[in-house]
PDB file of C-alpha atoms in Angstrom:
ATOM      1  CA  UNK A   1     -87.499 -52.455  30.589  1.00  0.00           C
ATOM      2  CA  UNK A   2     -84.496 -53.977  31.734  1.00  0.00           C
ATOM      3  CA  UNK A   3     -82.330 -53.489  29.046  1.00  0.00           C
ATOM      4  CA  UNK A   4     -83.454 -49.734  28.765  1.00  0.00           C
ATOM      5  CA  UNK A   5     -82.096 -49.354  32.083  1.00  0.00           C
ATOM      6  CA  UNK A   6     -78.968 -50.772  31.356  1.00  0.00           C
ATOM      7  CA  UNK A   7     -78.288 -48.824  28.530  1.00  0.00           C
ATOM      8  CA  UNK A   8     -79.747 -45.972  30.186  1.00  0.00           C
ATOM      9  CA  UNK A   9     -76.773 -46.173  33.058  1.00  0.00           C
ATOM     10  CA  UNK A  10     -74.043 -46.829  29.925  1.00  0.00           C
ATOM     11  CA  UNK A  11     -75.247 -43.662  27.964  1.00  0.00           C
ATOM     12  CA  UNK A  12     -75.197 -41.391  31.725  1.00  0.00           C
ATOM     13  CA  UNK A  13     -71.675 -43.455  32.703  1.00  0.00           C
ATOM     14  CA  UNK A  14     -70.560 -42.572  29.192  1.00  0.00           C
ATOM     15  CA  UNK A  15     -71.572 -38.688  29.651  1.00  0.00           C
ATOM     16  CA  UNK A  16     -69.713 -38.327  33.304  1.00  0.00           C
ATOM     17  CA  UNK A  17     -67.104 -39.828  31.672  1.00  0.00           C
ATOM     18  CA  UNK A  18     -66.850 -37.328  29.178  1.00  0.00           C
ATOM     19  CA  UNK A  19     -67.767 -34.315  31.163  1.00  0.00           C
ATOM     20  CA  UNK A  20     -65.001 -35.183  33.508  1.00  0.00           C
ATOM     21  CA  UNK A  21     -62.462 -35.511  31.017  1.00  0.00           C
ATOM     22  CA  UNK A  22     -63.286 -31.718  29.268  1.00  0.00           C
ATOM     23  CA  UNK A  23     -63.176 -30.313  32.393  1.00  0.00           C
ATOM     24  CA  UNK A  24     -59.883 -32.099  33.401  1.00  0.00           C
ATOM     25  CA  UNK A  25     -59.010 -30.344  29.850  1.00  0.00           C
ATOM     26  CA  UNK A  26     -60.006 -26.751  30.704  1.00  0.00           C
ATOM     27  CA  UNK A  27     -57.929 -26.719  34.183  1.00  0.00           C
ATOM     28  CA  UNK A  28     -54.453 -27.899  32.647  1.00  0.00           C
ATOM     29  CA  UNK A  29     -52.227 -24.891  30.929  1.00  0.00           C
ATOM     30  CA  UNK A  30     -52.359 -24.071  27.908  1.00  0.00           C
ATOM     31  CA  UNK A  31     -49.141 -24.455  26.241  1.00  0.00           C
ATOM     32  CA  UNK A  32     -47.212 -20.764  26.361  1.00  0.00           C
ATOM     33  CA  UNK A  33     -44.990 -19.554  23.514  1.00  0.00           C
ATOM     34  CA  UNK A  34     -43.073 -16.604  23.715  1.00  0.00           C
ATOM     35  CA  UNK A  35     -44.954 -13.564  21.713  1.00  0.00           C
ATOM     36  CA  UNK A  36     -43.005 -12.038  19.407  1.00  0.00           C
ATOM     37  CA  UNK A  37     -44.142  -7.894  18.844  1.00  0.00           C
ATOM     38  CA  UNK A  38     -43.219  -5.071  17.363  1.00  0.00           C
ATOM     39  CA  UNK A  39     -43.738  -1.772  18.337  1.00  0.00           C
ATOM     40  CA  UNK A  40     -43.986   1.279  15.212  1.00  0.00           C
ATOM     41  CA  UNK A  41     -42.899   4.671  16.205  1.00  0.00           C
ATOM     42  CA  UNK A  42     -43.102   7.873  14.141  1.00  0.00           C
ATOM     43  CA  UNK A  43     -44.436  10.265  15.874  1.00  0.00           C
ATOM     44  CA  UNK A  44     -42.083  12.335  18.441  1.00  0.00           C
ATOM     45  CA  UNK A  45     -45.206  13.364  21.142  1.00  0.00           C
ATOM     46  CA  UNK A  46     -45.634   9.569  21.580  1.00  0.00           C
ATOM     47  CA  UNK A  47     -41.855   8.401  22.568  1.00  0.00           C
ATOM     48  CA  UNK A  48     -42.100   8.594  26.059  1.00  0.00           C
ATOM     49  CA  UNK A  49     -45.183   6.859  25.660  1.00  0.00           C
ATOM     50  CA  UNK A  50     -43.885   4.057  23.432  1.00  0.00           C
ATOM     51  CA  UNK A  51     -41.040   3.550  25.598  1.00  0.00           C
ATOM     52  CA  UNK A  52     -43.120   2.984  28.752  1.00  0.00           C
ATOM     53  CA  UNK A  53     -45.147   1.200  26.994  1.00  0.00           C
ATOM     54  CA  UNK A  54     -42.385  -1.654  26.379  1.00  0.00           C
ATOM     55  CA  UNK A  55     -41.196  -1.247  29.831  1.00  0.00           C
ATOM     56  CA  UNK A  56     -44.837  -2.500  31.219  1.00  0.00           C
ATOM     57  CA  UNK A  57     -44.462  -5.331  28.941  1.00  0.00           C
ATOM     58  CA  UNK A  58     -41.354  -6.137  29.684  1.00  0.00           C
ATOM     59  CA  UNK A  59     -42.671  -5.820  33.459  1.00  0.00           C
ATOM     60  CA  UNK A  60     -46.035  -7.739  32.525  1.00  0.00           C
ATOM     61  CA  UNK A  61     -44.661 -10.896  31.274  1.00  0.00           C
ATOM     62  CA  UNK A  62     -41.548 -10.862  33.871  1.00  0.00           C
ATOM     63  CA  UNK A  63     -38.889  -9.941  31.473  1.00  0.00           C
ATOM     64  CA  UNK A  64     -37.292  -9.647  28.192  1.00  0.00           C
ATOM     65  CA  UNK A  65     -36.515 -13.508  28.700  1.00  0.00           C
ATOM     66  CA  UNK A  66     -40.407 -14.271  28.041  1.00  0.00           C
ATOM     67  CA  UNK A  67     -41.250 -12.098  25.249  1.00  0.00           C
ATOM     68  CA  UNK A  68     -39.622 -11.360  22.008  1.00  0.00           C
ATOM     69  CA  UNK A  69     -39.877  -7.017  21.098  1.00  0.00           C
ATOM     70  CA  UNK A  70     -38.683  -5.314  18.580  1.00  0.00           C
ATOM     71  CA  UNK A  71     -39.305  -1.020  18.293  1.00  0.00           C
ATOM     72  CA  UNK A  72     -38.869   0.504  14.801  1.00  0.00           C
ATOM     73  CA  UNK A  73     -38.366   4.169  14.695  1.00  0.00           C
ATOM     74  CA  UNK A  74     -38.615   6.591  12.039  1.00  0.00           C
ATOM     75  CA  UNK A  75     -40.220  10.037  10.839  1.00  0.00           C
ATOM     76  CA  UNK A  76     -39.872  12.621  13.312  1.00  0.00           C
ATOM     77  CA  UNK A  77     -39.928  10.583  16.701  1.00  0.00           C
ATOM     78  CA  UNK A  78     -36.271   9.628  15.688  1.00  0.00           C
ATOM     79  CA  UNK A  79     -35.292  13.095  17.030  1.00  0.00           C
ATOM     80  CA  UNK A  80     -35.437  12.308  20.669  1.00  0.00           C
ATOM     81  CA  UNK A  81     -32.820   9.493  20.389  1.00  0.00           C
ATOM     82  CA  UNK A  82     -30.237  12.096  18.886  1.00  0.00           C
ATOM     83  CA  UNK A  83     -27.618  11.490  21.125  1.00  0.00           C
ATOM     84  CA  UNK A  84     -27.283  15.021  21.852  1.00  0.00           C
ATOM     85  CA  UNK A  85     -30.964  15.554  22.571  1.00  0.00           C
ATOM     86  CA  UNK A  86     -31.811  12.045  24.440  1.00  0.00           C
ATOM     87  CA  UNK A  87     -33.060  12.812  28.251  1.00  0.00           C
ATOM     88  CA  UNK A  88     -31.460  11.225  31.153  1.00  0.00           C
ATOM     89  CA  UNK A  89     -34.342   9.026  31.236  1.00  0.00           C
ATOM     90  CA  UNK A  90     -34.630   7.843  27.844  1.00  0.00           C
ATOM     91  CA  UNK A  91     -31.237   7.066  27.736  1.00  0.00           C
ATOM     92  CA  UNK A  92     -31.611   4.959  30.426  1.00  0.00           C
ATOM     93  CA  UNK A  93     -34.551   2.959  29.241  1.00  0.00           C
ATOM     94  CA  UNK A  94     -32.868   2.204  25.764  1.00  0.00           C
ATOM     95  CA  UNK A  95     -29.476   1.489  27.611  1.00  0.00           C
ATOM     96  CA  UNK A  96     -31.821  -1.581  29.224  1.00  0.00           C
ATOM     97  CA  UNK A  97     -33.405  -2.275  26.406  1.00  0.00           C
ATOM     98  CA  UNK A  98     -30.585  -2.806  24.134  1.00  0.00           C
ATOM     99  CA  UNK A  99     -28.902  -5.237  26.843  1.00  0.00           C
ATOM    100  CA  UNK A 100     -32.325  -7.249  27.392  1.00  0.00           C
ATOM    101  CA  UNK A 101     -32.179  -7.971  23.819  1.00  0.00           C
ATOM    102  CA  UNK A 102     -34.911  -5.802  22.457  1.00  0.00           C
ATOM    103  CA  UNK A 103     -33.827  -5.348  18.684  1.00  0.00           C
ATOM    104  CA  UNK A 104     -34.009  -0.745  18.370  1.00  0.00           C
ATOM    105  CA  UNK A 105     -34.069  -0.345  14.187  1.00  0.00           C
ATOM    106  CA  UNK A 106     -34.278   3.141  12.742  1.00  0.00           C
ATOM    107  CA  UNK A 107     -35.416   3.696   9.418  1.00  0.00           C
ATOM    108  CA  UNK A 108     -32.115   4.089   6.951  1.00  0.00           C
ATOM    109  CA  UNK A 109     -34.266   6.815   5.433  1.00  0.00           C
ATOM    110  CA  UNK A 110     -35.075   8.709   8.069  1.00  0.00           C
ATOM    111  CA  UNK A 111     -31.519   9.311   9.455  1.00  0.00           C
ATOM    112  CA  UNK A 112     -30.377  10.626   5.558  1.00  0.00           C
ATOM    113  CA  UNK A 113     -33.383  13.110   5.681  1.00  0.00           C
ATOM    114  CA  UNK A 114     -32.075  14.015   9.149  1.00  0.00           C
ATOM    115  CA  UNK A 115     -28.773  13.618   8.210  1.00  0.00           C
ATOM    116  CA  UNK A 116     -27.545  11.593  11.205  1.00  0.00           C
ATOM    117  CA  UNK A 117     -25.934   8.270  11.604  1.00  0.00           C
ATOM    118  CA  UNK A 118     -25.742   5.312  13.983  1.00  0.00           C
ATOM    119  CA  UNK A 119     -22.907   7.109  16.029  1.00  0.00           C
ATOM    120  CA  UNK A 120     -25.454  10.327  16.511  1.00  0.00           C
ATOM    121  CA  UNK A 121     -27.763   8.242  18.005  1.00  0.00           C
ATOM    122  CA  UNK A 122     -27.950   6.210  21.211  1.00  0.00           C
ATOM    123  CA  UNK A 123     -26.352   3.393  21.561  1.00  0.00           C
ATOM    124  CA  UNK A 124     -27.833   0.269  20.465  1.00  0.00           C
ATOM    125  CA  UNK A 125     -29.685   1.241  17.198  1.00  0.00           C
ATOM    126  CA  UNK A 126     -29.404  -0.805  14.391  1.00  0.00           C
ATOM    127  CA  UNK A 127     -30.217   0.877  10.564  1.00  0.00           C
ATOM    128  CA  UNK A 128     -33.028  -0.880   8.366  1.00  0.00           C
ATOM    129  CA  UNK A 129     -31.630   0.339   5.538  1.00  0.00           C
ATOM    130  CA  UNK A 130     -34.692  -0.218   3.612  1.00  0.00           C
ATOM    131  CA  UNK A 131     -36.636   1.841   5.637  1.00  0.00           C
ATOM    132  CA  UNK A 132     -38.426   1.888   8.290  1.00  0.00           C
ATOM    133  CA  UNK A 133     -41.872   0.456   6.921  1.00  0.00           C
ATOM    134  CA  UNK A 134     -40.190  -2.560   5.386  1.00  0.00           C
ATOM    135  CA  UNK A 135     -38.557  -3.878   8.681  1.00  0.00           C
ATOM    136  CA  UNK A 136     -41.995  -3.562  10.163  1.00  0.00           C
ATOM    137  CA  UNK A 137     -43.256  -5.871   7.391  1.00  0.00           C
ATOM    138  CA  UNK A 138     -40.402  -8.123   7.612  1.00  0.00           C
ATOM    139  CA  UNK A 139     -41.062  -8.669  11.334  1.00  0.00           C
ATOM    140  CA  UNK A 140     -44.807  -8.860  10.826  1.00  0.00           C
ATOM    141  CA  UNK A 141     -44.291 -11.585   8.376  1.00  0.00           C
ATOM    142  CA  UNK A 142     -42.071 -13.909  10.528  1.00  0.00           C
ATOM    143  CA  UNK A 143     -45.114 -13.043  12.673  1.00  0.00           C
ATOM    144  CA  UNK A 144     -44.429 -10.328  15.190  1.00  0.00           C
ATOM    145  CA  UNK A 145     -47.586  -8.898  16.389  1.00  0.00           C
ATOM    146  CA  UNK A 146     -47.882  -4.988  15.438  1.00  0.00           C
ATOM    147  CA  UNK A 147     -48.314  -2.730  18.384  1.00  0.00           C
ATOM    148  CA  UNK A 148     -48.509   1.180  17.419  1.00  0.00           C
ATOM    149  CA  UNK A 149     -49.497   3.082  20.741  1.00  0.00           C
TER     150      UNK A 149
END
C-alpha cells in the first residue's frame, strides 16, 4: 500500500509539473515575423477600395516598418493612377506608400495596351515587364501572402 502511495504522489507531482510547464508555454509570445503580402488589383471600381485597404494594414500592424506589402496593378484599374486622372486623394495615399517602402508594380502589358509609361503614371510605380500575373507569382513564391479585395 505504501509504495502505491508513493508512486501515486510521483505520477500527480510529475503531472503538476507538466501542466505548469504547458501553461507557462501558452502565456509567453509567440515569436513574430514580419508578413510579407501582396495585394492584386485589376479591376478599376475596387481602387479606392484596395488602397484603403493597405492603409488599414499599414494602420493595423503600426506601420510599414512591421509588415512587408507589395500592390500589383494591371487591367483596367491601372487607369486611375494615370497621372492626369489620379484624385487628390489617391495621389496622396501612393505618395505615402511609395516612401514607406510599399513596392507599386504595374503590369508591362497593361501600360502598352494603354499605351502609357512610367512617367504617365504616379510617381513611384515600378514596370513588371513580364506582366502583371507573373510578379504576383514571383512574390507568392518567395512567399507573400495573396490578398485580392
Amino acid at each position: 500500500m505504501h509504495r502505491r502511495s508513493i508512486l501515486w504522489a510521483a505520477a500527480s507531482a510529475f503531472g503538476a509539473a507538466f501542466a505548469a510547464s504547458r501553461a507557462g508555454a501558452a502565456t509567453e509570445a509567440p515569436p513574430t515575423r514580419k508578413l510579407k503580402v501582396v495585394y492584386h488589383l485589376n479591376d478599376l471600381d475596387k481602387v479606392s477600395s484596395v488602397v484603403g485597404n493597405i492603409q488599414n494594414h499599414l494602420d493595423g500592424v503600426g506601420g510599414p516598418d512591421n509588415v512587408t506589402i507589395a500592390l500589383v496593378v494591371h487591367g483596367q484599374a491601372l487607369r486611375a493612377f494615370h497621372a492626369s486622372a489620379a484624385n487628390p486623394d489617391l495621389t496622396r495615399h501612393i505618395g505615402q506608400f511609395a516612401r514607406g517602402g510599399i513596392e507599386l508594380a504595374v503590369c508591362g502589358n497593361t501600360m502598352k495596351s494603354q499605351k502609357v509609361g512610367l512617367a504617365d503614371l504616379l510617381p513611384g510605380f515600378i514596370s513588371a515587364d513580364q506582366g502583371g500575373v507573373v510578379r504576383i507569382a514571383e512574390l507568392q513564391s518567395q512567399g507573400y501572402l495573396y490578398l485580392r479585395p
